[in-house]
Amino acid sequence: MRRQDLEAMDFEELWLLHEELTKILAEKITAEKRELEKRLAQLNQPDQFGGAEGGATATGSGQPPRRKYPKVVPKYFNPLKPTETWSGRGKQPRWLVAALHSGHTLDEFRIHENSEASHRDAGGHEH
């Protein structure tokens, strides 16, 4: 429909056209939504993934299994408790935050390459 045709129409005709368009758009939106929900339901089917992974989604969490990440080597340690280490990722542990607030620097807690193996063998774990 051309713009000139629309401008030639009176208010009542335009309003009826508006209502008709609104109705058609609502139907199309509903149909599109239904189609997308159907596709989403197909994607969320647990048997689509296979044995091990499918069981993880069926546990009730509704989320796919977490991706496996490699173990991160600790970069910092607590000198008061050398088994407490931090990889430098995520939230800083309380012991490190307290030490930094008291004036220490992050480099003071760095695990040096030559002593790194001894700290890991001490059973270090991240906090």
C-alpha positions as YAML, in Angstrom:
chain: A
units: angstrom
residues:
- id: 1
  name: MET
  ca: [0.00, 0.00, 0.00]
- id: 2
  name: ARG
  ca: [1.35, 3.38, -0.97]
- id: 3
  name: ARG
  ca: [1.69, 6.32, 1.40]
- id: 4
  name: GLN
  ca: [-0.65, 8.37, -0.82]
- id: 5
  name: ASP
  ca: [-3.37, 5.74, -0.38]
- id: 6
  name: LEU
  ca: [-3.00, 5.96, 3.41]
- id: 7
  name: GLU
  ca: [-3.12, 9.74, 3.40]
- id: 8
  name: ALA
  ca: [-6.29, 9.67, 1.30]
- id: 9
  name: MET
  ca: [-8.10, 7.50, 3.86]
- id: 10
  name: ASP
  ca: [-10.24, 9.09, 6.56]
- id: 11
  name: PHE
  ca: [-9.79, 8.54, 10.29]
- id: 12
  name: GLU
  ca: [-12.28, 5.64, 10.58]
- id: 13
  name: GLU
  ca: [-10.70, 3.69, 7.73]
- id: 14
  name: LEU
  ca: [-7.22, 4.24, 9.16]
- id: 15
  name: TRP
  ca: [-8.36, 3.13, 12.62]
- id: 16
  name: LEU
  ca: [-9.93, -0.05, 11.21]
- id: 17
  name: LEU
  ca: [-6.74, -0.73, 9.28]
- id: 18
  name: HIS
  ca: [-4.75, -0.18, 12.47]
- id: 19
  name: GLU
  ca: [-6.90, -2.66, 14.40]
- id: 20
  name: GLU
  ca: [-6.65, -5.24, 11.62]
- id: 21
  name: LEU
  ca: [-2.87, -4.85, 11.47]
- id: 22
  name: THR
  ca: [-2.62, -5.14, 15.26]
- id: 23
  name: LYS
  ca: [-4.65, -8.36, 15.19]
- id: 24
  name: ILE
  ca: [-2.56, -9.86, 12.38]
- id: 25
  name: LEU
  ca: [0.70, -8.87, 14.09]
- id: 26
  name: ALA
  ca: [-0.45, -10.39, 17.39]
- id: 27
  name: GLU
  ca: [-1.27, -13.68, 15.65]
- id: 28
  name: LYS
  ca: [2.08, -13.75, 13.86]
- id: 29
  name: ILE
  ca: [3.96, -12.95, 17.06]
- id: 30
  name: THR
  ca: [2.10, -15.71, 18.91]
- id: 31
  name: ALA
  ca: [2.86, -18.21, 16.12]
- id: 32
  name: GLU
  ca: [6.53, -17.20, 16.08]
- id: 33
  name: LYS
  ca: [6.75, -17.50, 19.86]
- id: 34
  name: ARG
  ca: [5.16, -20.96, 19.74]
- id: 35
  name: GLU
  ca: [7.66, -22.05, 17.09]
- id: 36
  name: LEU
  ca: [10.63, -20.73, 19.11]
- id: 37
  name: GLU
  ca: [9.37, -22.45, 22.27]
- id: 38
  name: LYS
  ca: [9.06, -25.71, 20.33]
- id: 39
  name: ARG
  ca: [12.65, -25.37, 19.08]
- id: 40
  name: LEU
  ca: [13.86, -24.53, 22.58]
- id: 41
  name: ALA
  ca: [12.11, -27.60, 24.00]
- id: 42
  name: GLN
  ca: [13.87, -29.74, 21.40]
- id: 43
  name: LEU
  ca: [17.24, -28.26, 22.33]
- id: 44
  name: ASN
  ca: [16.63, -28.89, 26.04]
- id: 45
  name: GLN
  ca: [15.80, -32.58, 25.66]
- id: 46
  name: PRO
  ca: [18.31, -34.53, 27.81]
- id: 47
  name: ASP
  ca: [18.38, -37.62, 25.56]
- id: 48
  name: GLN
  ca: [19.77, -35.48, 22.74]
- id: 49
  name: PHE
  ca: [23.17, -35.24, 24.48]
- id: 50
  name: GLY
  ca: [23.74, -38.95, 25.06]
- id: 51
  name: GLY
  ca: [24.57, -41.04, 28.13]
- id: 52
  name: ALA
  ca: [26.82, -39.24, 30.62]
- id: 53
  name: GLU
  ca: [25.98, -35.67, 29.79]
- id: 54
  name: GLY
  ca: [22.24, -36.32, 29.52]
- id: 55
  name: GLY
  ca: [22.11, -37.64, 33.08]
- id: 56
  name: ALA
  ca: [23.63, -34.43, 34.39]
- id: 57
  name: THR
  ca: [20.86, -32.30, 32.91]
- id: 58
  name: ALA
  ca: [18.16, -34.58, 34.27]
- id: 59
  name: THR
  ca: [19.24, -34.00, 37.88]
- id: 60
  name: GLY
  ca: [16.73, -31.18, 38.23]
- id: 61
  name: SER
  ca: [19.13, -28.28, 37.87]
- id: 62
  name: GLY
  ca: [17.91, -27.63, 34.35]
- id: 63
  name: GLN
  ca: [21.37, -26.54, 33.24]
- id: 64
  name: PRO
  ca: [23.92, -28.37, 31.11]
- id: 65
  name: PRO
  ca: [26.93, -29.88, 32.87]
- id: 66
  name: ARG
  ca: [29.80, -27.54, 33.68]
- id: 67
  name: ARG
  ca: [32.73, -27.41, 31.35]
- id: 68
  name: LYS
  ca: [35.91, -28.98, 32.69]
- id: 69
  name: TYR
  ca: [38.74, -26.50, 33.23]
- id: 70
  name: PRO
  ca: [42.40, -27.35, 33.81]
- id: 71
  name: LYS
  ca: [43.78, -27.02, 37.33]
- id: 72
  name: VAL
  ca: [45.27, -23.56, 37.87]
- id: 73
  name: VAL
  ca: [48.68, -23.39, 39.53]
- id: 74
  name: PRO
  ca: [48.74, -21.19, 42.66]
- id: 75
  name: LYS
  ca: [50.68, -17.93, 42.33]
- id: 76
  name: TYR
  ca: [50.39, -16.54, 45.87]
- id: 77
  name: PHE
  ca: [50.65, -18.11, 49.32]
- id: 78
  name: ASN
  ca: [49.98, -17.13, 52.91]
- id: 79
  name: PRO
  ca: [53.36, -16.99, 54.74]
- id: 80
  name: LEU
  ca: [51.63, -17.67, 58.06]
- id: 81
  name: LYS
  ca: [49.97, -20.79, 56.64]
- id: 82
  name: PRO
  ca: [51.85, -21.89, 53.49]
- id: 83
  name: THR
  ca: [49.15, -24.43, 52.62]
- id: 84
  name: GLU
  ca: [46.76, -21.54, 51.90]
- id: 85
  name: THR
  ca: [47.31, -20.47, 48.32]
- id: 86
  name: TRP
  ca: [45.59, -18.35, 45.69]
- id: 87
  name: SER
  ca: [45.85, -18.66, 41.92]
- id: 88
  name: GLY
  ca: [45.32, -14.95, 41.27]
- id: 89
  name: ARG
  ca: [41.87, -15.62, 39.79]
- id: 90
  name: GLY
  ca: [38.53, -14.79, 41.32]
- id: 91
  name: LYS
  ca: [37.95, -13.13, 44.65]
- id: 92
  name: GLN
  ca: [41.00, -12.52, 46.80]
- id: 93
  name: PRO
  ca: [41.14, -14.70, 49.95]
- id: 94
  name: ARG
  ca: [40.58, -13.03, 53.33]
- id: 95
  name: TRP
  ca: [44.18, -13.49, 54.47]
- id: 96
  name: LEU
  ca: [45.42, -11.64, 51.38]
- id: 97
  name: VAL
  ca: [42.87, -8.83, 51.67]
- id: 98
  name: ALA
  ca: [43.83, -8.30, 55.34]
- id: 99
  name: ALA
  ca: [47.54, -8.27, 54.49]
- id: 100
  name: LEU
  ca: [47.06, -5.80, 51.63]
- id: 101
  name: HIS
  ca: [45.05, -3.50, 53.92]
- id: 102
  name: SER
  ca: [47.84, -3.59, 56.49]
- id: 103
  name: GLY
  ca: [50.34, -2.24, 53.95]
- id: 104
  name: HIS
  ca: [51.82, -5.33, 52.31]
- id: 105
  name: THR
  ca: [52.11, -5.62, 48.53]
- id: 106
  name: LEU
  ca: [50.89, -8.47, 46.34]
- id: 107
  name: ASP
  ca: [54.45, -9.29, 45.21]
- id: 108
  name: GLU
  ca: [55.41, -10.19, 48.79]
- id: 109
  name: PHE
  ca: [53.09, -13.21, 48.59]
- id: 110
  name: ARG
  ca: [54.12, -14.43, 45.13]
- id: 111
  name: ILE
  ca: [55.26, -18.03, 44.90]
- id: 112
  name: HIS
  ca: [58.68, -18.00, 43.26]
- id: 113
  name: GLU
  ca: [59.31, -20.49, 40.48]
- id: 114
  name: ASN
  ca: [62.10, -22.39, 42.29]
- id: 115
  name: SER
  ca: [60.00, -22.97, 45.45]
- id: 116
  name: GLU
  ca: [56.70, -23.48, 43.62]
- id: 117
  name: ALA
  ca: [56.88, -27.28, 43.69]
- id: 118
  name: SER
  ca: [57.51, -27.41, 47.45]
- id: 119
  name: HIS
  ca: [54.38, -25.32, 48.14]
- id: 120
  name: ARG
  ca: [52.23, -27.51, 45.91]
- id: 121
  name: ASP
  ca: [53.56, -30.67, 47.56]
- id: 122
  name: ALA
  ca: [52.59, -29.21, 50.94]
- id: 123
  name: GLY
  ca: [48.97, -29.85, 50.02]
- id: 124
  name: GLY
  ca: [48.15, -26.30, 49.04]
- id: 125
  name: HIS
  ca: [44.59, -25.48, 48.13]
- id: 126
  name: GLU
  ca: [42.89, -22.32, 46.99]
- id: 127
  name: HIS
  ca: [40.78, -20.21, 49.34]
...
